[in-house]
Amino acid sequence: MWKKSMGTGLTVVLAASLLAACGNDNAAENPAAEGTKGEEVYTVNFAYHAPKEGNQAEVNELINELTMRDLNMKVNLMPITWDTYNSKMPMMLAAQEPIDISFVFAFSLPSFIDQGYIVDASDYLEQTKDLQDVLGEDLQGGYIGDMLAGFPMMNVRATPSGIFVRKDIFEELGYEAADFNITTDDMSSFNQLTELFAEVKEKYPDMTPFNGYRTFGLNTITYIDGVGDQFGALENYGQTDQITNWYESDQYKQFALLNREWFEKGYSSKDIAVDKELGQAKMKAGKTFAFFASYGANALTDVKSQTGYDTVLIPVSDKMKSTTAVNGALNVVLNTSANKEKAFEFLNWAYTNKEFNDLLNWGVPGKDWIVNDQGQADYPEGASVSTVNYHNDFGFIYPNQYLMTPWSGSPEGIWEKYKAFSDDALVSKAYGFTFDSSAVATEQSQLAAVLAKYEDALAFGAVDIEPTLKKFNDELYAAGLQAVMDEKQRQLDEWLASK
Amino acid sequence: MPLYVMMIPCALYLLINNYVPMAGIIAAFKSFKATEGLLGSPWVGWRNFEYLFKSNDMMIIIRNTMLYNVAFILVNNVIGIIIAIMITNVKSKRYQKFYQSSVLLPFTMSMVVISYVVFAFLSQQNGMLNNSIFQSNPIQWYNDPTWWPLILTLVQCWKYVGYGILIYIAGISVIDKSLYEAASIDGAGAWKQITRITLPSLMPAIITLFLLSIGRICYSDFGLFYLIPQNSGPLFNVTATIDTYVYSALMSPGGIGRSAATGLMQAVVGFVLVLGANGLVRRLSSRDAMF
């Protein structure tokens, strides 16, 4: 017993071998990959994000018909859920599983590249001509230095934030969306929200005016261009070329104080900084009046389907287009691919084929979804989100959202609206620049640990702001914030000069 | 000879699963590159260990990890022995089985489930405690570190004590019953019987469990320290342990070198402590030492 336990302990050390063992289990779960081994047709292992795993067999078959027709290839769909990605992906990679293509978040790119997992796509530009046409200048978001690490997803490019409020209550209280004009240029304009919440609290004592795990201070992607992370950023929607520490800024402090006021007055839930559930789920449960979220062109329809309530959107930020908004998630070809040319060919096709994108997002036509009279996707008669087998609704993290059949209730010409949505966005000065963080990896891990300690409590105002904010910043600098900021500034200056 | 033959499956298992992979320790000293493979990746000396010791919180984190483990070892063993003795003294066989199973039940529960049970007690909005006992003076449980050493110890004990109890019950049941008969004839009461017969006979089991736990003193139950406090930042000074720190510091996936470095350090500290503790036991009473 002693030996066994001690041995178990040591095994933990042996990451590589241990991971290899786990990986084999995974491989066994993919019969499709095994089954086609003997044939000459190449099977692309395609890892993509999905809300659940194991329901993709039928969709996979339909996609195979398409790929056999167009490419003489087969695809093995490998759905990975959001929450298991960070634990599963490294294991599969370390185990050298033959994944051809996977989605990768921009902040993981440097570490993936450092470990040699990613194929430089600039060697395969021949195979991806159509893809390059689709992406246009957004292709730049896939570059790290001279390396084309991956291809951004084709989706809406700006991620402004807003407060979604229950329409019924909002109108009963006699408000109109036009009453609110909230801008970061005048931080006192945010007090309009406080007044609104005060009235809701008074008239509807059993409602929580503000709830859900998102708020101003957490949504760095909206207010600053953090060029990769949030440690050292271009403030004011990236309209500067000086890297500064956002957590020291007046804006961040005002956001924290605003949430503090809501927290102390009971406008936000007392558990708001602890409970990780998002506002959409909170509103669906029926006791929440408002939540904070990033939004796209089709926000109200999306929120309606997520919460079951009609909502009014109060924008609380400008729109910014930053590299992070473009390359938040990319499709990359991995070194584990057995045939990289084929993988790129498939990817090229995936960005241009409408049927593929529809299948991936909505499932089997006629069974999981139908095209309704308005030409939009809808549930078949009598079916709903809980009864259909496959319904992902994650268009924004699939190759090309703009090819998909829009979901019922979307405004006409929704994709044109999406494209136009980012046209009037403020373009960050660092747009197109991607930070190579490998030189400051140690500092970044220290900073991440410090951030984890303070971020939620400060952003939701669960603690006394002034002293905590000071401690937070002191610890950030002690953890090497200045080194990261200097490195960012240096790379950014170089990039700006070369432009 | 037949005995050695019987050992072969187990020995092979240990060899393949526990000894061969030890070669992977080199990952801790390499900058892993998938294209080069583990052996071909460049050596980086101690660089993978740097991030562990650069943090200003490292002292707090190591202190938390070790002190909690010491507290858990003490509390679990003391309470485990007490309950084990109580259960073995239950006369009805059916009740005895019932109690035995009930103390083991929490052991089978996932920490995720337990974290929600704890949240139901401590939630600041709808929690049971703030809406009953502390109604007039609600406590911000997830912002106030004061109570967490107690809460974590309680939860840990509740979940894991059943495991030790099983071993102690097994230990007690093999004690020769005639010892107790002789003792009661000589006029020893229940208390005397416990301190003079039960506890000394349990000593080998206690020491084995103790040494087992010492070996894992640098490890912490990730679920307990991450999920039960809901990963709440203001509590980090009393809830952060080596494992939760590694988790929050290495957010981006694939840090094989640094994960291996952390594991190696934990294992080495545990190994040294086990050797030390065993040496101490051997000096005090060589009969009870494990090796």
Short mmCIF file of C-alpha atoms in Angstrom, two decimals, chain B:
data_model
loop_
_atom_site.label_atom_id
_atom_site.label_comp_id
_atom_site.label_asym_id
_atom_site.label_seq_id
_atom_site.Cartn_x
_atom_site.Cartn_y
_atom_site.Cartn_z
CA MET B 1 8.93 -19.63 -4.62
CA PRO B 2 5.17 -19.75 -5.37
CA LEU B 3 4.89 -16.57 -3.33
CA TYR B 4 7.29 -14.80 -5.64
CA VAL B 5 5.36 -16.06 -8.66
CA MET B 6 2.19 -14.59 -7.16
CA MET B 7 3.97 -11.30 -6.81
CA ILE B 8 4.78 -11.06 -10.51
CA PRO B 9 1.55 -9.35 -11.71
CA CYS B 10 1.78 -6.70 -9.01
CA ALA B 11 5.47 -6.19 -9.49
CA LEU B 12 5.00 -5.79 -13.20
CA TYR B 13 2.19 -3.35 -12.61
CA LEU B 14 4.38 -1.25 -10.34
CA LEU B 15 7.30 -1.45 -12.69
CA ILE B 16 5.35 -0.40 -15.76
CA ASN B 17 3.10 2.19 -14.18
CA ASN B 18 5.29 3.65 -11.48
CA TYR B 19 8.95 3.00 -12.11
CA VAL B 20 9.37 3.19 -15.88
CA PRO B 21 7.57 6.56 -16.17
CA MET B 22 10.04 7.98 -13.64
CA ALA B 23 12.32 8.57 -16.59
CA GLY B 24 9.86 11.32 -17.47
CA ILE B 25 11.32 13.38 -14.61
CA ILE B 26 13.65 14.84 -17.20
CA ALA B 27 10.67 16.80 -18.52
CA ALA B 28 11.10 19.06 -15.49
CA PHE B 29 14.48 20.16 -16.80
CA LYS B 30 13.56 20.55 -20.45
CA SER B 31 11.80 23.08 -22.58
CA PHE B 32 9.41 20.68 -24.22
CA LYS B 33 9.07 20.86 -28.00
CA ALA B 34 6.56 18.55 -29.62
CA THR B 35 8.52 18.44 -32.84
CA GLU B 36 11.74 17.33 -31.11
CA GLY B 37 10.18 14.85 -28.72
CA LEU B 38 10.99 14.65 -25.03
CA LEU B 39 14.55 13.44 -25.47
CA GLY B 40 15.43 15.90 -28.19
CA SER B 41 14.05 18.96 -26.42
CA PRO B 42 16.67 21.38 -25.12
CA TRP B 43 17.78 21.28 -21.48
CA VAL B 44 16.97 24.39 -19.47
CA GLY B 45 18.40 23.58 -16.04
CA TRP B 46 16.26 24.89 -13.20
CA ARG B 47 14.29 27.38 -15.27
CA ASN B 48 11.03 25.44 -14.99
CA PHE B 49 11.21 25.77 -11.21
CA GLU B 50 11.68 29.53 -11.27
CA TYR B 51 8.04 30.50 -11.45
CA LEU B 52 7.36 28.55 -8.27
CA PHE B 53 9.87 30.42 -6.19
CA LYS B 54 9.59 33.86 -7.71
CA SER B 55 6.13 34.44 -6.31
CA ASN B 56 5.91 36.60 -3.22
CA ASP B 57 3.08 34.47 -1.97
CA MET B 58 5.11 31.29 -2.06
CA MET B 59 5.72 31.28 1.69
CA ILE B 60 2.01 31.63 2.37
CA ILE B 61 1.19 28.94 -0.16
CA ILE B 62 3.70 26.44 1.20
CA ARG B 63 2.62 27.25 4.75
CA ASN B 64 -1.04 26.68 3.83
CA THR B 65 -0.33 23.42 2.06
CA MET B 66 1.68 21.97 4.91
CA LEU B 67 -0.28 23.29 7.88
CA TYR B 68 -3.60 22.18 6.42
CA ASN B 69 -2.17 18.73 5.82
CA VAL B 70 -0.84 18.55 9.37
CA ALA B 71 -4.25 19.63 10.68
CA PHE B 72 -6.01 17.11 8.46
CA ILE B 73 -3.72 14.29 9.59
CA LEU B 74 -4.33 15.09 13.25
CA VAL B 75 -8.06 15.68 13.02
CA ASN B 76 -8.77 12.76 10.72
CA ASN B 77 -6.80 10.31 12.82
CA VAL B 78 -8.15 11.42 16.18
CA ILE B 79 -11.75 11.59 15.04
CA GLY B 80 -11.31 8.46 12.95
CA ILE B 81 -10.07 6.43 15.91
CA ILE B 82 -12.80 7.73 18.20
CA ILE B 83 -15.56 6.90 15.73
CA ALA B 84 -13.99 3.54 14.89
CA ILE B 85 -13.95 2.58 18.56
CA MET B 86 -17.54 3.75 18.96
CA ILE B 87 -18.71 1.80 15.93
CA THR B 88 -16.98 -1.43 17.01
CA ASN B 89 -18.76 -1.15 20.35
CA VAL B 90 -22.20 -1.03 18.78
CA LYS B 91 -23.83 -4.30 19.77
CA SER B 92 -26.32 -4.71 16.95
CA LYS B 93 -24.57 -6.01 13.83
CA ARG B 94 -27.12 -4.28 11.60
CA TYR B 95 -26.63 -0.86 13.11
CA GLN B 96 -22.91 -1.37 13.07
CA LYS B 97 -23.00 -1.98 9.31
CA PHE B 98 -25.31 0.99 8.88
CA TYR B 99 -23.01 3.42 10.70
CA GLN B 100 -19.99 2.04 8.93
CA SER B 101 -21.57 2.72 5.54
CA SER B 102 -22.86 6.15 6.48
CA VAL B 103 -19.46 7.48 7.49
CA LEU B 104 -18.09 6.27 4.17
CA LEU B 105 -20.84 7.85 2.12
CA PRO B 106 -19.32 11.37 1.90
CA PHE B 107 -16.11 9.76 0.65
CA THR B 108 -17.91 8.75 -2.52
CA MET B 109 -19.23 12.26 -3.21
CA SER B 110 -17.63 14.56 -5.73
CA MET B 111 -16.14 17.82 -4.50
CA VAL B 112 -18.23 19.68 -7.05
CA VAL B 113 -21.39 18.43 -5.38
CA ILE B 114 -20.03 19.21 -1.94
CA SER B 115 -19.08 22.71 -3.04
CA TYR B 116 -22.74 23.39 -3.81
CA VAL B 117 -23.84 21.94 -0.50
CA VAL B 118 -21.40 24.25 1.25
CA PHE B 119 -22.57 27.14 -0.91
CA ALA B 120 -26.15 26.47 0.19
CA PHE B 121 -24.98 27.00 3.76
CA LEU B 122 -22.75 29.99 3.13
CA SER B 123 -24.34 31.90 0.25
CA GLN B 124 -24.45 35.55 1.22
CA GLN B 125 -27.74 36.15 -0.54
CA ASN B 126 -29.82 33.04 0.15
CA GLY B 127 -27.54 30.98 2.38
CA MET B 128 -28.86 28.95 5.27
CA LEU B 129 -26.49 30.38 7.87
CA ASN B 130 -26.90 34.06 7.04
CA ASN B 131 -30.67 33.64 6.99
CA SER B 132 -30.90 31.86 10.34
CA ILE B 133 -28.18 32.00 12.98
CA PHE B 134 -26.42 35.05 11.58
CA GLN B 135 -29.51 36.90 10.42
CA SER B 136 -28.92 39.95 12.55
CA ASN B 137 -25.21 40.01 11.82
CA PRO B 138 -24.61 38.42 8.42
CA ILE B 139 -21.09 37.29 7.63
CA GLN B 140 -19.58 37.72 4.19
CA TRP B 141 -18.38 34.16 4.15
CA TYR B 142 -16.61 34.30 0.82
CA ASN B 143 -14.84 37.60 1.61
CA ASP B 144 -13.82 36.96 5.17
CA PRO B 145 -10.88 34.60 5.60
CA THR B 146 -11.39 34.20 9.37
CA TRP B 147 -13.53 31.09 9.25
CA TRP B 148 -12.00 29.24 6.36
CA PRO B 149 -9.35 27.20 8.14
CA LEU B 150 -12.18 25.80 10.22
CA ILE B 151 -14.59 25.32 7.32
CA LEU B 152 -12.00 23.56 5.16
CA THR B 153 -10.93 21.30 8.00
CA LEU B 154 -14.55 20.43 8.73
CA VAL B 155 -15.37 19.66 5.11
CA GLN B 156 -12.19 17.67 4.64
CA CYS B 157 -12.81 15.65 7.78
CA TRP B 158 -16.46 15.03 6.90
CA LYS B 159 -15.48 13.77 3.46
CA TYR B 160 -12.39 11.70 4.21
CA VAL B 161 -12.70 10.47 7.79
CA GLY B 162 -14.71 7.43 6.72
CA TYR B 163 -11.74 6.02 4.85
CA GLY B 164 -9.51 5.98 7.93
CA ILE B 165 -12.36 4.63 10.02
CA LEU B 166 -12.60 1.56 7.80
CA ILE B 167 -8.93 0.78 8.34
CA TYR B 168 -9.20 1.31 12.08
CA ILE B 169 -12.31 -0.85 12.34
CA ALA B 170 -10.42 -3.59 10.52
CA GLY B 171 -7.52 -3.05 12.91
CA ILE B 172 -9.73 -3.27 15.99
CA SER B 173 -11.58 -6.35 14.81
CA VAL B 174 -8.40 -8.42 14.65
CA ILE B 175 -7.45 -7.65 18.27
CA ASP B 176 -7.65 -10.85 20.31
CA LYS B 177 -10.96 -10.73 22.21
CA SER B 178 -9.47 -12.69 25.10
CA LEU B 179 -7.37 -9.65 25.95
CA TYR B 180 -10.52 -7.67 26.71
CA GLU B 181 -12.03 -10.57 28.70
CA ALA B 182 -8.89 -10.88 30.77
CA ALA B 183 -8.82 -7.11 31.31
CA SER B 184 -12.40 -6.92 32.48
CA ILE B 185 -11.85 -9.83 34.87
CA ASP B 186 -8.91 -7.89 36.28
CA GLY B 187 -11.25 -4.93 36.77
CA ALA B 188 -10.24 -2.68 33.88
CA GLY B 189 -13.05 -0.33 32.84
CA ALA B 190 -13.94 0.68 29.28
CA TRP B 191 -11.52 3.62 29.30
CA LYS B 192 -8.62 1.52 30.58
CA GLN B 193 -9.39 -1.10 27.93
CA ILE B 194 -9.23 1.51 25.21
CA THR B 195 -5.99 3.12 26.34
CA ARG B 196 -4.21 -0.08 27.33
CA ILE B 197 -5.43 -2.55 24.71
CA THR B 198 -7.11 -0.93 21.72
CA LEU B 199 -4.76 1.98 21.14
CA PRO B 200 -1.48 0.07 21.53
CA SER B 201 -2.79 -2.66 19.21
CA LEU B 202 -3.79 -0.03 16.67
CA MET B 203 -0.37 1.62 16.74
CA PRO B 204 0.95 -0.11 13.58
CA ALA B 205 -2.13 0.94 11.62
CA ILE B 206 -1.90 4.50 12.94
CA ILE B 207 1.75 4.77 12.00
CA THR B 208 1.15 3.35 8.54
CA LEU B 209 -1.64 5.83 7.86
CA PHE B 210 0.49 8.62 9.31
CA LEU B 211 3.46 7.85 7.10
CA LEU B 212 1.20 7.58 4.08
CA SER B 213 -0.20 11.03 4.74
CA ILE B 214 3.22 12.54 5.42
CA GLY B 215 4.34 11.49 1.97
CA ARG B 216 1.60 13.59 0.47
CA ILE B 217 2.09 16.64 2.64
CA CYS B 218 3.04 18.84 -0.32
CA TYR B 219 -0.01 17.80 -2.29
CA SER B 220 -3.38 19.26 -1.66
CA ASP B 221 -6.83 18.19 -2.65
CA PHE B 222 -7.42 20.56 -5.54
CA GLY B 223 -11.20 20.20 -5.36
CA LEU B 224 -11.26 21.05 -1.69
CA PHE B 225 -9.19 24.20 -1.95
CA TYR B 226 -10.46 25.42 -5.29
CA LEU B 227 -14.11 24.47 -5.43
CA ILE B 228 -15.23 24.71 -1.83
CA PRO B 229 -14.17 28.40 -1.42
CA GLN B 230 -15.57 29.04 -4.95
CA ASN B 231 -12.10 30.25 -5.94
CA SER B 232 -12.84 33.50 -4.15
CA GLY B 233 -9.86 35.87 -4.33
CA PRO B 234 -10.12 37.54 -0.90
CA LEU B 235 -9.75 34.10 0.71
CA PHE B 236 -6.53 33.22 -1.08
CA ASN B 237 -4.34 33.89 1.93
CA VAL B 238 -5.93 30.97 3.70
CA THR B 239 -7.06 28.82 0.77
CA ALA B 240 -4.23 28.98 -1.75
CA THR B 241 -2.14 25.82 -1.90
CA ILE B 242 0.56 24.66 -4.27
CA ASP B 243 -1.94 22.92 -6.52
CA THR B 244 -4.38 25.82 -6.78
CA TYR B 245 -1.50 28.23 -7.36
CA VAL B 246 -0.19 26.13 -10.20
CA TYR B 247 -3.65 26.08 -11.67
CA SER B 248 -4.12 29.84 -11.65
CA ALA B 249 -0.54 30.60 -12.71
CA LEU B 250 -0.40 28.16 -15.61
CA MET B 251 -3.65 29.15 -17.23
CA SER B 252 -2.54 28.61 -20.76
CA PRO B 253 -2.38 24.95 -21.61
CA GLY B 254 0.65 22.86 -22.35
CA GLY B 255 3.15 23.90 -19.67
CA ILE B 256 4.54 20.39 -19.48
CA GLY B 257 7.95 21.42 -18.20
CA ARG B 258 6.60 23.53 -15.37
CA SER B 259 3.92 21.03 -14.38
CA ALA B 260 6.57 18.34 -14.21
CA ALA B 261 8.81 20.62 -12.15
CA THR B 262 6.03 21.22 -9.63
CA GLY B 263 5.23 17.54 -9.37
CA LEU B 264 8.87 16.66 -8.93
CA MET B 265 9.28 19.15 -6.13
CA GLN B 266 6.19 17.89 -4.33
CA ALA B 267 7.32 14.29 -4.66
CA VAL B 268 10.85 14.99 -3.48
CA VAL B 269 9.68 16.89 -0.39
CA GLY B 270 7.22 14.07 0.38
CA PHE B 271 9.93 11.46 -0.12
CA VAL B 272 12.35 13.22 2.23
CA LEU B 273 9.64 13.66 4.85
CA VAL B 274 8.62 10.00 4.69
CA LEU B 275 12.23 8.88 5.12
CA GLY B 276 12.62 11.33 8.01
CA ALA B 277 9.39 10.34 9.73
CA ASN B 278 10.12 6.66 9.32
CA GLY B 279 13.60 7.16 10.71
CA LEU B 280 12.12 8.90 13.71
CA VAL B 281 9.64 6.09 14.27
CA ARG B 282 12.40 3.52 13.99
CA ARG B 283 14.43 5.32 16.61
CA LEU B 284 11.48 5.54 19.02
CA SER B 285 10.19 2.03 18.50
CA SER B 286 11.87 0.05 15.78
CA ARG B 287 9.11 -2.58 15.79
CA ASP B 288 6.58 -0.09 14.35
CA ALA B 289 8.74 1.38 11.62
CA MET B 290 7.65 0.56 8.12
CA PHE B 291 11.09 -0.22 6.73
#
